CSV table of C-alpha atoms and ligand atoms in Angstrom, one decimal:
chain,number,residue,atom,x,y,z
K,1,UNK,CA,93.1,225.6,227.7
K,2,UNK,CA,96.6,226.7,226.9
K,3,UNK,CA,98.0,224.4,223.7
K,4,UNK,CA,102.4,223.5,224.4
K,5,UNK,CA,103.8,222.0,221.6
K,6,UNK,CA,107.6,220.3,221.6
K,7,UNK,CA,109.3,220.0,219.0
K,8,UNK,CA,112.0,217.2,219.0
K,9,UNK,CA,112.1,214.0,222.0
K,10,UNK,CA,115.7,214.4,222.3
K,11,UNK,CA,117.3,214.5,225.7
K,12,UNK,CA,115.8,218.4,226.2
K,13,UNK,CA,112.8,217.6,224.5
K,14,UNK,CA,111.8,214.6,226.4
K,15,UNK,CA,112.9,216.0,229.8
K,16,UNK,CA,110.3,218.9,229.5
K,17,UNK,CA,107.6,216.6,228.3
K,18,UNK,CA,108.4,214.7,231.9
K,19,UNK,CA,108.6,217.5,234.0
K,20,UNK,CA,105.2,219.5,232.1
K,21,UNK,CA,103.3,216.1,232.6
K,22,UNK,CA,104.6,215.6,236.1
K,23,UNK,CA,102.0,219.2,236.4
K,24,UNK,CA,98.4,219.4,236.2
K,25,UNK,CA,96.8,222.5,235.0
K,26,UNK,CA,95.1,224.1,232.5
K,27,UNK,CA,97.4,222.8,229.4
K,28,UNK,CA,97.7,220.0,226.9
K,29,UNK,CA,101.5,218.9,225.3
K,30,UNK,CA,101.6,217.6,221.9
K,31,UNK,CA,105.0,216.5,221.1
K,32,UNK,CA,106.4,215.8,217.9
K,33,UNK,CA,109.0,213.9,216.8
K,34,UNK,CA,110.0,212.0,212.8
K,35,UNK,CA,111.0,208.7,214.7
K,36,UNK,CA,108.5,207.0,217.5
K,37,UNK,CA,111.4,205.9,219.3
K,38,UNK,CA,113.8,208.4,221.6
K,39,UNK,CA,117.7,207.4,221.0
K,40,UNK,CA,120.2,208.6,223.2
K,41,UNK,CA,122.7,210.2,221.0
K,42,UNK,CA,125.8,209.9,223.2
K,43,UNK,CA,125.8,206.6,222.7
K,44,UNK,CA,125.8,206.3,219.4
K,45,UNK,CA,129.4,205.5,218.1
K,46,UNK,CA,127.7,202.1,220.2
K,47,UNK,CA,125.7,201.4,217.4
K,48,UNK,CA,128.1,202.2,214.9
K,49,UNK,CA,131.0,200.2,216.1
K,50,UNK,CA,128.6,197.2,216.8
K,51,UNK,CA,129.6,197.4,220.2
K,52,UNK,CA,125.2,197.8,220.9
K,53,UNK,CA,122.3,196.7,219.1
K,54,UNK,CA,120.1,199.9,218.2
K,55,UNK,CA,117.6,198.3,220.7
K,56,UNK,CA,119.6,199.2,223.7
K,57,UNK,CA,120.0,203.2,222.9
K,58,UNK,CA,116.7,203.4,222.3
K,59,UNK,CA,113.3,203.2,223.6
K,60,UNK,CA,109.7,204.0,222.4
K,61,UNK,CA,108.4,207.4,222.8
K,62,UNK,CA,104.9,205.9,224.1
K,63,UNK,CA,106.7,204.7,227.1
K,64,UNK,CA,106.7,208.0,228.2
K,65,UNK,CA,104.0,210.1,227.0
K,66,UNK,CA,100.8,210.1,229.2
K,67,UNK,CA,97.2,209.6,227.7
K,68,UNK,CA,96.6,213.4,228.3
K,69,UNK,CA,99.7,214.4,226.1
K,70,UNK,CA,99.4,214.1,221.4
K,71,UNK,CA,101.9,212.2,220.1
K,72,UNK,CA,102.8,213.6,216.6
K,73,UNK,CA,105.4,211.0,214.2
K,74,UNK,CA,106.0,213.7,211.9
K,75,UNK,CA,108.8,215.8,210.5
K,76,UNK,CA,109.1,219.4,211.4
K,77,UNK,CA,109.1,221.5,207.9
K,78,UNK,CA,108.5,225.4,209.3
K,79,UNK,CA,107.9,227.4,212.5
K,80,UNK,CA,105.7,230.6,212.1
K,81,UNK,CA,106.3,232.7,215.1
K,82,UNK,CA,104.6,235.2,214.5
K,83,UNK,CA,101.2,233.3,213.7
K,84,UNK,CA,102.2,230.3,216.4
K,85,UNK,CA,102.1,227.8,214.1
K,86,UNK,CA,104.1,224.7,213.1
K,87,UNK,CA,104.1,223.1,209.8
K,88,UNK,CA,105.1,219.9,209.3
K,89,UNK,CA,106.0,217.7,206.2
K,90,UNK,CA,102.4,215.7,206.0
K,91,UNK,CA,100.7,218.7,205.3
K,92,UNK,CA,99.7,219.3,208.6
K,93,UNK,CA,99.6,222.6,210.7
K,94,UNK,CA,99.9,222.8,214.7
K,95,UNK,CA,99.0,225.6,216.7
K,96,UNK,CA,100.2,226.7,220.3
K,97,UNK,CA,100.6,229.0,222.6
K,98,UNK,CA,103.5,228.0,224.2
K,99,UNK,CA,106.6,226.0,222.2
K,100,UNK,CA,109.7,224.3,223.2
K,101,UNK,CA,111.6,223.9,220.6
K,102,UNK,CA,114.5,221.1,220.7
K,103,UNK,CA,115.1,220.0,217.7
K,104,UNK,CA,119.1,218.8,217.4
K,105,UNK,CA,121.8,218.1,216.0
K,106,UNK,CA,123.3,217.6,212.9
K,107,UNK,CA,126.4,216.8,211.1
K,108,UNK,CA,128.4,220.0,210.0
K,109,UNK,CA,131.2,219.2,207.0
K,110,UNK,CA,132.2,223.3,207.7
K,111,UNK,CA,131.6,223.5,203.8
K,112,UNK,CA,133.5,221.0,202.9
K,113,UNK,CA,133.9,219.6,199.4
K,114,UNK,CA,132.7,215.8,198.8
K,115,UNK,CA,131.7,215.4,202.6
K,116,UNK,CA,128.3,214.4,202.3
K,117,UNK,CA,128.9,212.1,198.8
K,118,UNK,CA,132.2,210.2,200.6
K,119,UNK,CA,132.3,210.2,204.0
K,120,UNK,CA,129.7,208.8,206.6
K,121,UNK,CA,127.7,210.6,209.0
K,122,UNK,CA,126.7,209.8,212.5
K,123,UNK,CA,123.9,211.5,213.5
K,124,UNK,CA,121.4,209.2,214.6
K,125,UNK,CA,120.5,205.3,214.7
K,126,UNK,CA,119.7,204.8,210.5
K,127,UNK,CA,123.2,206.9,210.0
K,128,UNK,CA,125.1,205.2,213.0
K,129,UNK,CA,123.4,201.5,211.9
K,130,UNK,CA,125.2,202.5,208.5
K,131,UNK,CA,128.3,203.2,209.6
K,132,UNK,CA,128.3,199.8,211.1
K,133,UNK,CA,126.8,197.6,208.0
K,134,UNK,CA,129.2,199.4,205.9
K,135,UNK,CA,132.2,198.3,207.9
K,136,UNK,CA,131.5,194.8,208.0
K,137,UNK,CA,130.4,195.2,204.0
K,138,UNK,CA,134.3,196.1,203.5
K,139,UNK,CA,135.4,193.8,205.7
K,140,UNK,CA,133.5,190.9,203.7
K,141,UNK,CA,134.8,192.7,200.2
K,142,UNK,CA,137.9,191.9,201.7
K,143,UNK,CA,137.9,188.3,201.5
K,144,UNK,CA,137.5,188.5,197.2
K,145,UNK,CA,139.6,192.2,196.9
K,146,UNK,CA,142.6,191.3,199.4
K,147,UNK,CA,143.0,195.0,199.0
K,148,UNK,CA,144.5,196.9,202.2
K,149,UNK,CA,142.1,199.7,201.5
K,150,UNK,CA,139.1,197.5,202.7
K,151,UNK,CA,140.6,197.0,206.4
K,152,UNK,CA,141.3,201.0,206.6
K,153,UNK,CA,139.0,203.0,208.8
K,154,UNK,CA,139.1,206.9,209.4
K,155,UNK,CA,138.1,208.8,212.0
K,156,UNK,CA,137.7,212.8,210.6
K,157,UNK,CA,137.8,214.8,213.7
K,158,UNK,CA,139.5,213.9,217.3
K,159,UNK,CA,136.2,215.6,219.2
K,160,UNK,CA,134.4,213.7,221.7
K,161,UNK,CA,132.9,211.6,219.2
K,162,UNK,CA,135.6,211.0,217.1
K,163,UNK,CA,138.1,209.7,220.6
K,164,UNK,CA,134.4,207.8,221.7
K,165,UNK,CA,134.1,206.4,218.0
K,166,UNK,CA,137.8,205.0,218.2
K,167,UNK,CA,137.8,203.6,221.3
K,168,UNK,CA,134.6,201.6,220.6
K,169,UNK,CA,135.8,200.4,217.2
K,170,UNK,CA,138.9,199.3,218.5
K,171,UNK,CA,136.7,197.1,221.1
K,172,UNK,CA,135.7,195.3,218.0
K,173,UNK,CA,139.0,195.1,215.8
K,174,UNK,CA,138.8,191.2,216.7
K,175,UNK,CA,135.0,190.9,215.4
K,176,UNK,CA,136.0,192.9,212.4
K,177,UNK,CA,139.1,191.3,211.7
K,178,UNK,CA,137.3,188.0,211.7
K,179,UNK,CA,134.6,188.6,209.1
K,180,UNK,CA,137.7,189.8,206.7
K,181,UNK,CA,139.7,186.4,207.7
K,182,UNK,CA,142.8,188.5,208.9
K,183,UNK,CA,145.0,188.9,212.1
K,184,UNK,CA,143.4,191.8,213.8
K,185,UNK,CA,146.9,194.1,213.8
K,186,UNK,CA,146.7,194.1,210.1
K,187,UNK,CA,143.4,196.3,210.2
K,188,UNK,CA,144.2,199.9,210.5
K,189,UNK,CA,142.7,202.6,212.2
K,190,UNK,CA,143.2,206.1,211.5
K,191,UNK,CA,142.2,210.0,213.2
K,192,UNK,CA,143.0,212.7,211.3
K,193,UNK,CA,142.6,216.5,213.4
K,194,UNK,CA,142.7,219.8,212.4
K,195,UNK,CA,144.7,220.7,215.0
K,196,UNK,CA,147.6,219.7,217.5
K,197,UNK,CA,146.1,220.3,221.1
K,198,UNK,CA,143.9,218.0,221.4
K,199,UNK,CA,140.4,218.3,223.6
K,200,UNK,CA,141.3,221.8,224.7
K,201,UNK,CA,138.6,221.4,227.4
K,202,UNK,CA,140.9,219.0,229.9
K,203,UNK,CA,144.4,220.2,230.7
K,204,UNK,CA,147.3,218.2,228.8
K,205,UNK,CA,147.9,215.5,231.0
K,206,UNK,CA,144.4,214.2,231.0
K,207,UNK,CA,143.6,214.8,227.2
K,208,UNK,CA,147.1,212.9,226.8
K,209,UNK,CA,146.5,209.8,228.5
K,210,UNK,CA,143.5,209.8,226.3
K,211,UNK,CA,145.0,210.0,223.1
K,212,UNK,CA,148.0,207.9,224.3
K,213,UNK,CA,145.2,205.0,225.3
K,214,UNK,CA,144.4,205.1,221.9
K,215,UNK,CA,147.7,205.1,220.3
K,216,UNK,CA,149.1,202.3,222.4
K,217,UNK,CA,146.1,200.2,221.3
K,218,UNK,CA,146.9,201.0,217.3
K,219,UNK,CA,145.3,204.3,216.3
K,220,UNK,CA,147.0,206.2,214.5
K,221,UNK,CA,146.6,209.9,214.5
K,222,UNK,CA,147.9,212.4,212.3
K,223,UNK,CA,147.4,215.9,214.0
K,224,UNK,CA,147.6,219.4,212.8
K,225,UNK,CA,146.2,217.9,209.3
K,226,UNK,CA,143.0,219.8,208.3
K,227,UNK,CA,140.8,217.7,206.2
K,228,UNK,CA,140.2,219.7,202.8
K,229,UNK,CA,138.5,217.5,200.4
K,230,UNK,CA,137.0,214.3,200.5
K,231,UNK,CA,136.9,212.5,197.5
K,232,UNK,CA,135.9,208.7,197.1
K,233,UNK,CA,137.9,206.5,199.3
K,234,UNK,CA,140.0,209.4,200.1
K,235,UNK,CA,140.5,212.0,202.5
K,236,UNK,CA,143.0,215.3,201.7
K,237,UNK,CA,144.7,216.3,204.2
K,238,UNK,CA,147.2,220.1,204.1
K,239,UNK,CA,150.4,218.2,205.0
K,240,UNK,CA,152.2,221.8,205.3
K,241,UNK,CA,150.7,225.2,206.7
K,242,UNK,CA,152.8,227.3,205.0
K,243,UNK,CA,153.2,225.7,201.5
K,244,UNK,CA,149.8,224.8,201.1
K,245,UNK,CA,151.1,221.0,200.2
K,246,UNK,CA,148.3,218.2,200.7
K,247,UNK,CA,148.5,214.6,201.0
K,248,UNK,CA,145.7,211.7,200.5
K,249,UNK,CA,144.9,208.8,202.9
K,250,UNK,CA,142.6,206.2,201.4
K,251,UNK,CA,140.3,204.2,202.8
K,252,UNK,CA,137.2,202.3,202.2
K,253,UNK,CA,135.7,203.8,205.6
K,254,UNK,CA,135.5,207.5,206.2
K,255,UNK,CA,133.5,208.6,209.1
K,256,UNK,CA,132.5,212.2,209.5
K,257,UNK,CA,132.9,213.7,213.1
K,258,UNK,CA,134.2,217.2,213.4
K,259,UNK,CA,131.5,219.1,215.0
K,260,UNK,CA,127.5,219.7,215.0
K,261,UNK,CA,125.3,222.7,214.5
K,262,UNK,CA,121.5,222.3,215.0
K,263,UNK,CA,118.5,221.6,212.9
K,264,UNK,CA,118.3,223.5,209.8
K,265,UNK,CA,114.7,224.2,210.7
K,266,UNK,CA,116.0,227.3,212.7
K,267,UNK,CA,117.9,229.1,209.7
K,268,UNK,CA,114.6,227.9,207.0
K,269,UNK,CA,112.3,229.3,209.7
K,270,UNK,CA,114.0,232.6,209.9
K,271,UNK,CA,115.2,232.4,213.4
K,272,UNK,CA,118.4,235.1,214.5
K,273,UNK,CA,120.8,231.7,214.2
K,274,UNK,CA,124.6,230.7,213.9
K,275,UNK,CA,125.1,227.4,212.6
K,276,UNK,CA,121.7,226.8,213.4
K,277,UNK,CA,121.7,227.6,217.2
K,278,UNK,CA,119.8,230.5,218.7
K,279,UNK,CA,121.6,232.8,221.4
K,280,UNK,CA,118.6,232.8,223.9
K,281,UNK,CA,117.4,235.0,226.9
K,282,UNK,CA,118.2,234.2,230.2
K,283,UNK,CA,115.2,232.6,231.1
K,284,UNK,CA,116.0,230.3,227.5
K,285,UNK,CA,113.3,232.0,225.4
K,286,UNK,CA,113.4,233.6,222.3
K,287,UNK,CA,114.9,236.9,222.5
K,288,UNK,CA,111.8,237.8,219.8
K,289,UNK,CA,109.4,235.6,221.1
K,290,UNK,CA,108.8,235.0,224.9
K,291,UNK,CA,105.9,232.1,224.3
K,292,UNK,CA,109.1,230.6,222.5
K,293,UNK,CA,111.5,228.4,224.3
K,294,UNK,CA,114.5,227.5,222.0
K,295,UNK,CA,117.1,224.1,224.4
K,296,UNK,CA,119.3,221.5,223.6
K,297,UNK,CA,121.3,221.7,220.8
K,298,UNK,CA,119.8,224.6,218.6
K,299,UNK,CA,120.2,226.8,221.9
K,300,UNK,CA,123.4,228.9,222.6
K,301,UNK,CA,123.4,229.9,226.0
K,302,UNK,CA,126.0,232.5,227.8
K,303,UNK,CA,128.6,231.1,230.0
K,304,UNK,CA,128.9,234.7,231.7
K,305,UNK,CA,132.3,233.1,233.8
K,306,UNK,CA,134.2,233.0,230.6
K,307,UNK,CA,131.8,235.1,228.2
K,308,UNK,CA,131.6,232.0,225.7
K,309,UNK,CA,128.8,230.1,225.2
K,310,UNK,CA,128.5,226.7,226.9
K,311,UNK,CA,129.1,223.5,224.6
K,312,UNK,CA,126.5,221.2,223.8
K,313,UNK,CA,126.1,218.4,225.8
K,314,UNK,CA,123.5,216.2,226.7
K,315,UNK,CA,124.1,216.8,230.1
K,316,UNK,CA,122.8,221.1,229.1
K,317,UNK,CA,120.1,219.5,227.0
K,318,UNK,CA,118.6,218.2,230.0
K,319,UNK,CA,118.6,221.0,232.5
K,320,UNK,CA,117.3,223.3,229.6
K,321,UNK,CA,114.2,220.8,229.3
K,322,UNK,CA,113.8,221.0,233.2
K,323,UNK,CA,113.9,224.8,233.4
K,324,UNK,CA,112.0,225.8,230.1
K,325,UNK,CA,109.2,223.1,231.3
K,326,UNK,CA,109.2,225.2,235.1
K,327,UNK,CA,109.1,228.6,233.0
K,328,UNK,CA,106.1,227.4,231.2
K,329,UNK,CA,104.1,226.4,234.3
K,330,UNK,CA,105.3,229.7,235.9
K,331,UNK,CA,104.1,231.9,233.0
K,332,UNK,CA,100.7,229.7,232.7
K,333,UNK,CA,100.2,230.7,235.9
K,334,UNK,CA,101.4,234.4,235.7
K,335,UNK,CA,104.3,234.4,237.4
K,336,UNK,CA,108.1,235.4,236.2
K,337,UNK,CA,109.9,233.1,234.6
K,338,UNK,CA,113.6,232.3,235.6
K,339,UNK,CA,117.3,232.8,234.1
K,340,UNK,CA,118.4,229.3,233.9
K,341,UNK,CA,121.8,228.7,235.7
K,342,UNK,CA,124.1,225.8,234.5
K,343,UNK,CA,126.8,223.9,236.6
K,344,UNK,CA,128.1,221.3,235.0
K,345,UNK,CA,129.1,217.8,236.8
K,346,UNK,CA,131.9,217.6,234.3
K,347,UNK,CA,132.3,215.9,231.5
K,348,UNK,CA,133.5,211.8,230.6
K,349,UNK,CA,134.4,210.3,227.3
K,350,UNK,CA,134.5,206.6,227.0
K,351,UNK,CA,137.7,204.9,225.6
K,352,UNK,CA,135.7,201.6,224.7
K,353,UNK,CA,133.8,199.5,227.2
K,354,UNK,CA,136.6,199.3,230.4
K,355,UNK,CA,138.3,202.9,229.8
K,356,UNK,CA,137.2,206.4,229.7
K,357,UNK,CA,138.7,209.7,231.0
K,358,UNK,CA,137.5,213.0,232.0
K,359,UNK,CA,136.4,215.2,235.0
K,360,UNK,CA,133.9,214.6,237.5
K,361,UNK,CA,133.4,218.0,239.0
K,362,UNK,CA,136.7,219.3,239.4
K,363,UNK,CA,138.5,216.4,239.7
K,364,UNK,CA,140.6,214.5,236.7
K,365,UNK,CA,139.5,210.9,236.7
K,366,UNK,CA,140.7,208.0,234.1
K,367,UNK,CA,141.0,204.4,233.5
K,368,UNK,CA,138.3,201.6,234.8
K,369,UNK,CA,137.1,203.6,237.8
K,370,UNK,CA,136.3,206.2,234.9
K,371,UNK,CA,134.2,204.1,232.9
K,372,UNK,CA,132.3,203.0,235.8
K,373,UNK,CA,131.3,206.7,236.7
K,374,UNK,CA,131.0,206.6,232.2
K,375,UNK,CA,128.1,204.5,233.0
K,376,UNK,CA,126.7,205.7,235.9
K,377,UNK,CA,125.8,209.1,233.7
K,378,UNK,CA,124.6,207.1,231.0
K,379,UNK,CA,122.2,205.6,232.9
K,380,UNK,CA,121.0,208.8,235.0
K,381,UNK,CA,120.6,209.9,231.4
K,382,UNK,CA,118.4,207.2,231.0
K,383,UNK,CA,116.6,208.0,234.3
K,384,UNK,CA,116.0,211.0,233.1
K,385,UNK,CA,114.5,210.7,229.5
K,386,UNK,CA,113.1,207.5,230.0
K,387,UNK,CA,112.4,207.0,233.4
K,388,UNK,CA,113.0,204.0,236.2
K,389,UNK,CA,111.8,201.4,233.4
K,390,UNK,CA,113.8,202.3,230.4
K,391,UNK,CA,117.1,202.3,232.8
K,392,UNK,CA,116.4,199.1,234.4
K,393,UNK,CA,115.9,197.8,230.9
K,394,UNK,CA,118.4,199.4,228.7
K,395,UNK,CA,121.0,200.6,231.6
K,396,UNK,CA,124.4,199.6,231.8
K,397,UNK,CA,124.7,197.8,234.9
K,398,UNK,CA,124.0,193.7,235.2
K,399,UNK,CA,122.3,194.1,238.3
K,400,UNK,CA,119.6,195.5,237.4
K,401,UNK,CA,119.5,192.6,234.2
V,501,NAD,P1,133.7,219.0,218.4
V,501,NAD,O1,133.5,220.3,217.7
V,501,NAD,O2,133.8,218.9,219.9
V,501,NAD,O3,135.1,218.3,217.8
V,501,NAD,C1,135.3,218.3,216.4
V,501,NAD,C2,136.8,218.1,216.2
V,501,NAD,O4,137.0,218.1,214.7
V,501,NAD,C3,137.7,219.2,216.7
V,501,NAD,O5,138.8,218.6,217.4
V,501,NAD,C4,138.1,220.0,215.5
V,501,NAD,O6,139.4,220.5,215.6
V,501,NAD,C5,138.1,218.9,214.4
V,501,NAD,N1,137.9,219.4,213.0
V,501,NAD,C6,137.1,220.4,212.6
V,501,NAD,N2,137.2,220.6,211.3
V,501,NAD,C7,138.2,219.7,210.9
V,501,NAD,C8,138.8,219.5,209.6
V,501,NAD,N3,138.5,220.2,208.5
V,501,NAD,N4,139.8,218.6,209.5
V,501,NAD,C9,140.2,217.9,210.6
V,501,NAD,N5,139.6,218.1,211.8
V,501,NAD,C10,138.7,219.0,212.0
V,501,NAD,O7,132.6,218.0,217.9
V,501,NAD,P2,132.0,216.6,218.5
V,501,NAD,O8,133.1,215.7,218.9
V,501,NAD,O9,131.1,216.1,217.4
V,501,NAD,O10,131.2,217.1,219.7
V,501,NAD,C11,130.0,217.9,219.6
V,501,NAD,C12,129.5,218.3,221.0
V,501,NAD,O11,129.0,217.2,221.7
V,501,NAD,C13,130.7,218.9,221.8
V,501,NAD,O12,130.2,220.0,222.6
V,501,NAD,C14,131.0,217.7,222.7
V,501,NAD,O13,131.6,218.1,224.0
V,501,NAD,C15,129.7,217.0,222.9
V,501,NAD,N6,129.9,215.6,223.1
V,501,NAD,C16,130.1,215.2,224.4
V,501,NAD,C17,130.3,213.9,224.7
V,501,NAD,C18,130.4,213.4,226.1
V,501,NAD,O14,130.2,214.2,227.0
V,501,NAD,N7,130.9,212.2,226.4
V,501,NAD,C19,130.3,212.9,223.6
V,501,NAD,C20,130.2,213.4,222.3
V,501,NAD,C21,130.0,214.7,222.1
């Protein structure tokens, strides 16, 4: 009997467990993940704005993993390719013949000085439940300290997460502003960005009526400002390009959100990696290792129309799990595996609950009607990690309530 092993019940992770268990054959899946629960990590600027309970981006991992499949809670410490073996943090060892490795994200300060001691990250539910005790800790200081500091938040990074992180902590200015006993225009709300084009992957007009949303609701972005330092309660920003000049913001509440690389576990495991993403075969294996499927955010995969590799998204993440799961069966029963081929349905942030913006195929799409299609993918997200019961329970539509 052939031994698969998955590393990580993330969005890929989860979706090849699902589509492997959906398969009889000669096989048995262990997965392994550190939490027993799966999160989905788009949503979870959610949790960190207050907007959600943890409980409702999350479900258990038992939920979906079949009597015939392991379920490992343990942390991943070291892949040995070349003896096909995993070691993980409790001292044990797991061996396989096939692996799909899908191990995510994490936050990347770019080197950063003072990044990981001052500013918050949000990378998962314990960091993103942080971000969200931590605010309304200020906001409570506030009451004694009456000092302005308390009420500041910033945003580092205008990303996806960053413009999703804004919009859902302006949803709860009011909630905020109420714990510190103020009028909720006298809390401020900052995004400081590297550069001056903002979301280069919509065209102006859409990334501007993003950005403008924000603005005309109180954000207040300073553009073309790389972060350089981050000391406590303080961001430094380069004010000036050419003479080097800097300038501080302060602020009791610095959140962390200018880009991801994956799981360290690929550079301490020696795998050919770039800020911890491996540039895979067609078919999404190793290019070393062809019992070795590497999907989700510690893959890089070829976008041959533009000859840049596709960014990660969830919505990758899951077609990776599906097609690494099909290349598995095929080679289990001798056959040649696949390339994987990637269309993408487009891409939507939220702007808060009623507002998002972004394209749906080819087409621009903003405003209400945009969060409703917002929803729609977070729940076929849901579908498809979780299954029929997880987006019935944890979906985003009242009907189904
Ligand atoms: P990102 O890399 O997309 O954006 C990071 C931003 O931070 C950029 O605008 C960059 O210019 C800025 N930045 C970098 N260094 C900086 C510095 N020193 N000072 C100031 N600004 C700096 O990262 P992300 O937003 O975390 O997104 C990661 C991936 O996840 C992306 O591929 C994204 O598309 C995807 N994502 C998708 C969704 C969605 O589909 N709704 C939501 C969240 C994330």
């Amino acid at each position: 009997m052939k031994e698969i092993v998955i590393l990580g019940a993330g969005y890929a992770g989860l979706k090849a467990l699902r589509r492997l268990q959906a398969n009889k054959g000669d096989f048995h899946i262990t997965l392994v993940d550190r939490n027993k629960y799966h999160y989905e990590a788009t949503d979870l600027h959610e949790v960190a704005a207050g907007t959600q309970p943890k409980g409702k981006i999350t479900f258990p991992i038992a939920d979906v993993v079949k009597a015939s499949t392991t379920f490992e809670q343990a942390e991943v410490k070291l892949i040995d390719r070349t003896k096909q073996k995993v070691q993980l943090t409790n001292g044990k060892s797991l061996a396989y013949d096939y692996l799909i490795v899908s191990l995510g994200f994490r936050s990347e300060s770019f080197g950063i000085a003072g990044v990981a001691e001052n500013a918050l990250e949000m990378v998962d539910v314990v960091s993103a439940e942080n971000v969200y005790q931590h605010i309304m800790q200020q906001m409570k200081d506030y009451t004694k300290t009456k000092n302005q500091d308390d009420l500041k938040i910033v945003v580092c990074g205008a990303g996806f997460t960053g413009i999703e992180l804004l919009g859902a902590l302006e949803d709860n200015r009011k909630r905020f502003a109420a714990a510190a006993g103020v009028e909720p225009q006298k809390l401020e709300f900052y995004c400081v960005e590297a550069v001056t084009r903002l979301l280069p992957m919509f065209d102006e007009k859409l990334a501007d009526y993003g950005i403008s949303t924000l603005k005309k609701w109180g954000i207040k972005f300073l553009t073309g400002k790389p972060i350089k330092e981050i000391k406590p309660n303080t961001v430094i920003y380069q004010e000036n390009k050419e003479t080097g000049e800097t300038k501080e913001l302060t602020a009791r509440t610095i959140i962390w959100t200018t880009g991801v690389s994956g799981s360290k576990v690929m550079e301490a495991s020696g795998f050919s990696q770039r800020r911890g993403r491996v540039m895979v075969s067609a078919d999404l294996t190793d290019p070393d290792f062809s019992n070795v499927y590497i999907i989700g955010d510690v893959s890089a995969v070829m976008n041959t129309e533009n000859n840049r590799p596709y960014p990660t998204t969830a919505q990758i993440a899951l077609s990776m799990g599906e097609h690494a799961a099909r290349n598995i069966l095929a080679q289990i029963n001798r056959a040649a595996t696949t390339p994987f081929t990637f269309k993408s349905l487009g891409s939507v942030a939220s702007i808060g609950n009623t507002h998002a913006f972004g394209l749906v195929g080819k087409s621009a799409v903003k405003g209400y009607p945009a969060s409703f299609v917002k929803k729609m993918i977070m729940d076929k997200s849901l579908l498809e990690t979780g299954g029929v019961k997880e987006m019935l329970a944890k979906g985003r539509f009242d009907l189904y309530h």
